[in-house]
GROMACS .gro file of N, CA and C in nm:
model
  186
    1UNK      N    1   0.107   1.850   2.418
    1UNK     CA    2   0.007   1.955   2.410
    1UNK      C    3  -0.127   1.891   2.374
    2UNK      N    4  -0.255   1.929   2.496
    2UNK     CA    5  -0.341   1.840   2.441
    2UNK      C    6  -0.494   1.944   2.359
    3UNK      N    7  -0.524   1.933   2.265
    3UNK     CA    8  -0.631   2.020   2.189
    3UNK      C    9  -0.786   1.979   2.242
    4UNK      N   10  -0.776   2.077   2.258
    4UNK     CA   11  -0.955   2.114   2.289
    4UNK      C   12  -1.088   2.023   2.180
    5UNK      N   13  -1.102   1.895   2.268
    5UNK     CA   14  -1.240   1.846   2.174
    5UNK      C   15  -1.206   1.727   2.074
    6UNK      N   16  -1.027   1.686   2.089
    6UNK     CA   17  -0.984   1.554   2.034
    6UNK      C   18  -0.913   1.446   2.192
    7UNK      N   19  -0.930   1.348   2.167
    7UNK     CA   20  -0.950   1.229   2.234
    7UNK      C   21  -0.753   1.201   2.225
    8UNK      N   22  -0.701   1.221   2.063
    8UNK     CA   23  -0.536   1.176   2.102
    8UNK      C   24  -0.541   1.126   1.936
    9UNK      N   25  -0.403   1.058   1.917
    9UNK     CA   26  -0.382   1.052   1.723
    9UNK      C   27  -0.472   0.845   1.766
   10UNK      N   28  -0.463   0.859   1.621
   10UNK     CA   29  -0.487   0.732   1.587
   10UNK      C   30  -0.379   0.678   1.571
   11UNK      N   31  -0.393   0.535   1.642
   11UNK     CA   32  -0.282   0.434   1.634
   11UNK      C   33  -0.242   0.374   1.512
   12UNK      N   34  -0.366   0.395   1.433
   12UNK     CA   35  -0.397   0.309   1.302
   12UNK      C   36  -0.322   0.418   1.185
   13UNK      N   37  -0.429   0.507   1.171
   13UNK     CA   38  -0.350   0.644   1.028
   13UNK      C   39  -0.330   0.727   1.071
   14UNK      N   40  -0.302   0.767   1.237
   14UNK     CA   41  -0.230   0.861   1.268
   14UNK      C   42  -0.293   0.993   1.199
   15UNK      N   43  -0.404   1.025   1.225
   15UNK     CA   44  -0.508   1.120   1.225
   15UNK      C   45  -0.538   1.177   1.366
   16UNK      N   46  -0.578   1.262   1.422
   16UNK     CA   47  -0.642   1.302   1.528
   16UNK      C   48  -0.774   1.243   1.531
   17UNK      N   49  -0.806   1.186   1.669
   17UNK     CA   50  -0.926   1.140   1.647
   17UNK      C   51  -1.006   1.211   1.783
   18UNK      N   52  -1.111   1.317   1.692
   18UNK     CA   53  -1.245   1.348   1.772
   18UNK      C   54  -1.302   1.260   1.884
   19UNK      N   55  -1.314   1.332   2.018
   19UNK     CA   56  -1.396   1.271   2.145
   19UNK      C   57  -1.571   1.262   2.062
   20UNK      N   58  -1.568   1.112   2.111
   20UNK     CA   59  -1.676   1.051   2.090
   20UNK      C   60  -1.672   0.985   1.978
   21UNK      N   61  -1.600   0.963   1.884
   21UNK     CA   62  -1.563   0.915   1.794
   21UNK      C   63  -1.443   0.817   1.808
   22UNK      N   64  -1.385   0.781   1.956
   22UNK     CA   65  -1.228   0.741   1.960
   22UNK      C   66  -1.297   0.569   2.012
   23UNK      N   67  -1.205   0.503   1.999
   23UNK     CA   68  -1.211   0.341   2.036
   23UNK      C   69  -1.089   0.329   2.167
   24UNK      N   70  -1.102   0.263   2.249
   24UNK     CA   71  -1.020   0.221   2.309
   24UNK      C   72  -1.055   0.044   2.355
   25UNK      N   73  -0.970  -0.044   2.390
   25UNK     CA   74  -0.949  -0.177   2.373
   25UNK      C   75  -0.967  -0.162   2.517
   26UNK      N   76  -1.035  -0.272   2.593
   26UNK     CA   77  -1.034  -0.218   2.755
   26UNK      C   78  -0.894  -0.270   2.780
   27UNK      N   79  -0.864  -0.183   2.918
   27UNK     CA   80  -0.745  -0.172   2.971
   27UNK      C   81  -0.614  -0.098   2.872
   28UNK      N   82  -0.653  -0.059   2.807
   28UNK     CA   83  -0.531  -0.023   2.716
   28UNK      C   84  -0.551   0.161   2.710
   29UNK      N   85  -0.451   0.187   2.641
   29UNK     CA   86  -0.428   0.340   2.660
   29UNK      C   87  -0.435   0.417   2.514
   30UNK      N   88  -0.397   0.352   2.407
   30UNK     CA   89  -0.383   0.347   2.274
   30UNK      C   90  -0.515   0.413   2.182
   31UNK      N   91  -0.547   0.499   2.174
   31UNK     CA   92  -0.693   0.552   2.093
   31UNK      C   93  -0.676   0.504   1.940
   32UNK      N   94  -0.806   0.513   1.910
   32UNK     CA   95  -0.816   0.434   1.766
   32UNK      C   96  -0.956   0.499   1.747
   33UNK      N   97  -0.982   0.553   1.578
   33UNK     CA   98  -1.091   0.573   1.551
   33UNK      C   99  -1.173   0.447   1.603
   34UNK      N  100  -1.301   0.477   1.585
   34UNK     CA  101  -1.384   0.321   1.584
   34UNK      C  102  -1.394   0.297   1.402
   35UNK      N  103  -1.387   0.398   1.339
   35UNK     CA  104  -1.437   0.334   1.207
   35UNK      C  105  -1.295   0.288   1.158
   36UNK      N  106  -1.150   0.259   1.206
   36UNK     CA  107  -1.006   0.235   1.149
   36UNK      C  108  -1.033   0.086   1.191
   37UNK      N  109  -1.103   0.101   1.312
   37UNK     CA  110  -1.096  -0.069   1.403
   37UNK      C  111  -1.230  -0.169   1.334
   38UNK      N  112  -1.289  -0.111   1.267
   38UNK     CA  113  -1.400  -0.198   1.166
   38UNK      C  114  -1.378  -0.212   1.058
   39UNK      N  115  -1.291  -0.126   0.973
   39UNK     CA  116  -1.219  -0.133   0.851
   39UNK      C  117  -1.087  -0.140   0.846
   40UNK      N  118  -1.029  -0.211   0.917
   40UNK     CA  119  -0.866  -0.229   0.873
   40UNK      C  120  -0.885  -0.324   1.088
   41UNK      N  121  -0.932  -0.439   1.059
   41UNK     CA  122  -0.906  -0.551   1.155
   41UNK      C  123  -0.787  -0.605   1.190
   42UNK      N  124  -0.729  -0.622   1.052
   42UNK     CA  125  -0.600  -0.676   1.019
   42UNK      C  126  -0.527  -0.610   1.015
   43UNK      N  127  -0.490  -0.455   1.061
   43UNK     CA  128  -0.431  -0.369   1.050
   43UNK      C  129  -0.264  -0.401   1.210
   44UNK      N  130  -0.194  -0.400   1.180
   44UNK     CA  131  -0.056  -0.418   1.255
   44UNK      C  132  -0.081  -0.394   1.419
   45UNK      N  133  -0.130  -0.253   1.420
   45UNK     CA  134  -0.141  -0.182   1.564
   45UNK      C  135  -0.316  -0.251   1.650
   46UNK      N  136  -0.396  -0.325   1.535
   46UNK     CA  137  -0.533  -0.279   1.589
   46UNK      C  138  -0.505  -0.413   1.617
   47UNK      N  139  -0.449  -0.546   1.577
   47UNK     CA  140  -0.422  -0.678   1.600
   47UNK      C  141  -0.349  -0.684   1.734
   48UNK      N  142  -0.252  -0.606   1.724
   48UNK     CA  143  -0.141  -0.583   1.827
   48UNK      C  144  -0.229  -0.581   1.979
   49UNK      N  145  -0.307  -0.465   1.972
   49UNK     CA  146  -0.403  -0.403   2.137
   49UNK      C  147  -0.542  -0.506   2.143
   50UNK      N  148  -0.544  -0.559   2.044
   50UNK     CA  149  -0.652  -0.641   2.015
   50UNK      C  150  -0.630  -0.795   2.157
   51UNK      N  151  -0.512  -0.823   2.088
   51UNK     CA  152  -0.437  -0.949   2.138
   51UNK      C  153  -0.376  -0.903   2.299
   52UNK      N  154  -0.361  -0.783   2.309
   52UNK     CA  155  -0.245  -0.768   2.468
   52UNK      C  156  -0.429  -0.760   2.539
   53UNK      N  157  -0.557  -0.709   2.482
   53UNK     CA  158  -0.695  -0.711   2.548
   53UNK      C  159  -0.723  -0.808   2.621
   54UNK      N  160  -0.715  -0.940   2.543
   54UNK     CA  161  -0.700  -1.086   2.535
   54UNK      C  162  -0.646  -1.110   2.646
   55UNK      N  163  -0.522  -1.108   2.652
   55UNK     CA  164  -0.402  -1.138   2.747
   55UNK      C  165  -0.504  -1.095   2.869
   56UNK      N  166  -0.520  -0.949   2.854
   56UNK     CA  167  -0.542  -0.889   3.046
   56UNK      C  168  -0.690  -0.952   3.029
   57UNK      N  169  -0.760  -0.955   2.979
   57UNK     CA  170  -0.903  -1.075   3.046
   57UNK      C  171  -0.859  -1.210   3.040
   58UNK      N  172  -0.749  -1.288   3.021
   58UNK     CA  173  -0.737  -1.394   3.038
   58UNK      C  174  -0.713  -1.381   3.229
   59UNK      N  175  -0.585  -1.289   3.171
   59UNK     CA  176  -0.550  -1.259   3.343
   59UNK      C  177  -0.608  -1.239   3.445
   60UNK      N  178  -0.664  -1.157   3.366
   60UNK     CA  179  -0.803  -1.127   3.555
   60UNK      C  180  -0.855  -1.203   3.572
   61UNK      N  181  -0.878  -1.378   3.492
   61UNK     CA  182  -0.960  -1.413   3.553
   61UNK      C  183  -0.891  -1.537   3.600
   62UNK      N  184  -0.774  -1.540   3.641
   62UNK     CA  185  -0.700  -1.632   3.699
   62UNK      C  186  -0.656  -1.600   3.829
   0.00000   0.00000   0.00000
């Protein structure tokens, strides 16, 4: 069920996170506040999409 005027939960604290307010890692599907992904770097999930980012621009450019 998708709500009127939010973007999807946070990957990070699992909050709803407000459109225009959401982060996404290019190529990835995973929403993330932007302020979870500047304050918690080291956080499990934000390392995780951080690193598979990595991966697909390594890839494309091979």
């Amino acid at each position: 069920m998708k709500h009127e005027g939010y973007a999807g939960i946070c990957a990070c604290c699992f909050e709803p996170v407000r459109q225009g307010e959401e982060y996404r890692f290019p190529g990835s599907s995973a929403t993330f506040h932007a302020r979870c992904v500047e304050l918690y770097p080291n956080s499990y999930s934000v390392k995780k999409e951080r690193h598979k980012a990595e991966l697909r621009a390594i890839a494309s450019v091979k």
